Amino acid sequence: MHNGKTSITQFIIEEQRHIDSATGDFTSLLNDVVTSCKVISNLVNQGELVGVLGSAGSENVQGEEQKKMDIITNDVFLETNQWAGHLAAMASEEMDDIYHIPKQYPRGKYLLTFDPLDGSSNMDVNVSVGTIFSILRCKGDCQNPTAEDFLQAGTEQVCAGYALYGPSTMMVLTTGNGVNGFTLDQNIGEFALTHPNMTIPEDTREFAINASNSRFWEKPVQRYVDECLAGSTGARGEDFNMRWVASMVAEVHRILTRGGIFMYPIDEKMKAKGTEGKLRLLYEGNPMAFVVEQAGGACSTGRERVMEINPKELHQRVPVVLGSKNEVERVVSYHKEMDADAVA
Ligand code: P6P
């Protein structure tokens, strides 16, 4: 407790009591993740003062251009989380294969997946970026983990959350016992509990989607967005607002704060390329789905609950429709109608 607010350290210790068979390992691991985000926050806030903007001149496994900060923040996570003996291995958007804990360090019973700097292309234009993380139990041979050990449904997550590097740096996390938000007090370098028990309103009049892809959308998505755009003159009878930050963490945080629906659906262009979506299941879809569901929202592919997907590969992509429960359910119902018509 400091200035009358609970610190994230105290909160995590109290949370540990809700996790079966949790020992100090979980608490210490989560505190190391928090430390990683503090280091990244400092780098993000300094930007070009420390020469971290711009391209690294390389590509990640997704074939996407890597920014310098993608690599720098990935290294921060590895260095901060590899030594304490809580992890069997790590996996990240920025690494082709899983990261084995170096032999000089003990191995633990947890697995950590993360997107170290989601929306990193926004760094160069000084727009909010974030970190997304998810913690799983290693159910296989923790001394010799493989990529297959990470292929667990989102319902198996022990903890998930994100850090948002915005006007203030915040961390939002869940261990399956609701969602809580913390703001970094830069004066003392500690996160304070500022947003207890975050919940998503079941209804919203605000949608987020990259409308430049509209010509590729499937009919249910097209129908939903058209109705939003028609506003009070159309089927919904109410006007809608639109947002698109191109930073999933910022979108999800806005939705946790005031409701909304965020969509990165599968489309005809992706189908033609044989991909399932843009976002990655293990370190974007599942952690955000856990947080959103724990806050009373919903997260679907449009056809199935994201957290029930059984992953087939480490960097598997997934369509995402998440946010205010009633709006997600409406989009799902439009998919059901279309799929039923297609079969009839
Ligand atoms: P687009 C960032 O690259 C990201 O993975 C998410 O954070 C964000 O929601 C989405 O992709 C933005 O995609 O196609 O608008 O650049």
CSV table of N, CA and C and ligand atoms in Angstrom, one decimal, residues 118-119 210 244 246-248 262 264 278-280 284, ligand 1:
chain,number,residue,atom,x,y,z
A,118,ASP,N,3.3,-4.8,-29.2
A,118,ASP,CA,2.2,-4.9,-30.2
A,118,ASP,C,1.9,-3.5,-30.8
A,119,GLY,N,1.7,-3.5,-32.1
A,119,GLY,CA,1.5,-2.2,-32.7
A,119,GLY,C,2.7,-1.3,-32.9
A,210,ASN,N,-10.5,-2.2,-39.4
A,210,ASN,CA,-9.8,-1.5,-40.4
A,210,ASN,C,-10.6,-1.5,-41.7
A,244,TRP,N,-10.1,3.4,-35.0
A,244,TRP,CA,-9.1,2.4,-35.4
A,244,TRP,C,-7.7,2.9,-35.1
A,246,ALA,N,-5.0,0.9,-34.8
A,246,ALA,CA,-3.9,0.0,-35.3
A,246,ALA,C,-3.0,-0.4,-34.2
A,247,SER,N,-3.5,-0.5,-33.0
A,247,SER,CA,-2.8,-1.0,-31.8
A,247,SER,C,-3.8,-1.8,-31.0
A,248,MET,N,-3.8,-3.1,-31.1
A,248,MET,CA,-4.8,-3.9,-30.4
A,248,MET,C,-4.9,-3.6,-28.9
A,262,PHE,N,-14.3,-4.7,-31.3
A,262,PHE,CA,-13.1,-4.7,-32.1
A,262,PHE,C,-13.2,-5.9,-33.0
A,264,TYR,N,-11.1,-8.0,-36.1
A,264,TYR,CA,-10.1,-8.2,-37.2
A,264,TYR,C,-10.5,-9.6,-37.8
A,278,LYS,N,-5.4,-12.1,-39.2
A,278,LYS,CA,-4.2,-11.3,-39.1
A,278,LYS,C,-3.5,-11.6,-37.7
A,279,LEU,N,-4.4,-11.6,-36.6
A,279,LEU,CA,-3.8,-11.7,-35.3
A,279,LEU,C,-3.4,-13.1,-34.9
A,280,ARG,N,-2.5,-13.2,-34.0
A,280,ARG,CA,-2.0,-14.5,-33.6
A,280,ARG,C,-2.7,-15.0,-32.4
A,284,GLU,N,-1.8,-13.0,-28.9
A,284,GLU,CA,-2.7,-11.9,-29.0
A,284,GLU,C,-4.2,-12.3,-28.8
B,1,P6P,P1,-3.6,-3.1,-39.6
B,1,P6P,C1,-0.5,-4.5,-34.9
B,1,P6P,O1,0.3,-4.8,-36.0
B,1,P6P,C2,-1.7,-5.5,-34.9
B,1,P6P,O2,-1.1,-6.8,-34.7
B,1,P6P,C3,-2.7,-5.1,-33.8
B,1,P6P,O3,-2.2,-4.6,-32.7
B,1,P6P,C4,-3.6,-4.2,-34.6
B,1,P6P,O4,-5.0,-4.2,-34.1
B,1,P6P,C5,-3.6,-4.7,-36.0
B,1,P6P,O5,-2.3,-5.4,-36.2
B,1,P6P,C6,-3.5,-3.5,-37.0
B,1,P6P,O6,-3.6,-4.1,-38.3
B,1,P6P,O7,-3.9,-4.0,-40.7
B,1,P6P,O8,-4.7,-2.1,-39.3
B,1,P6P,O9,-2.2,-2.5,-39.6
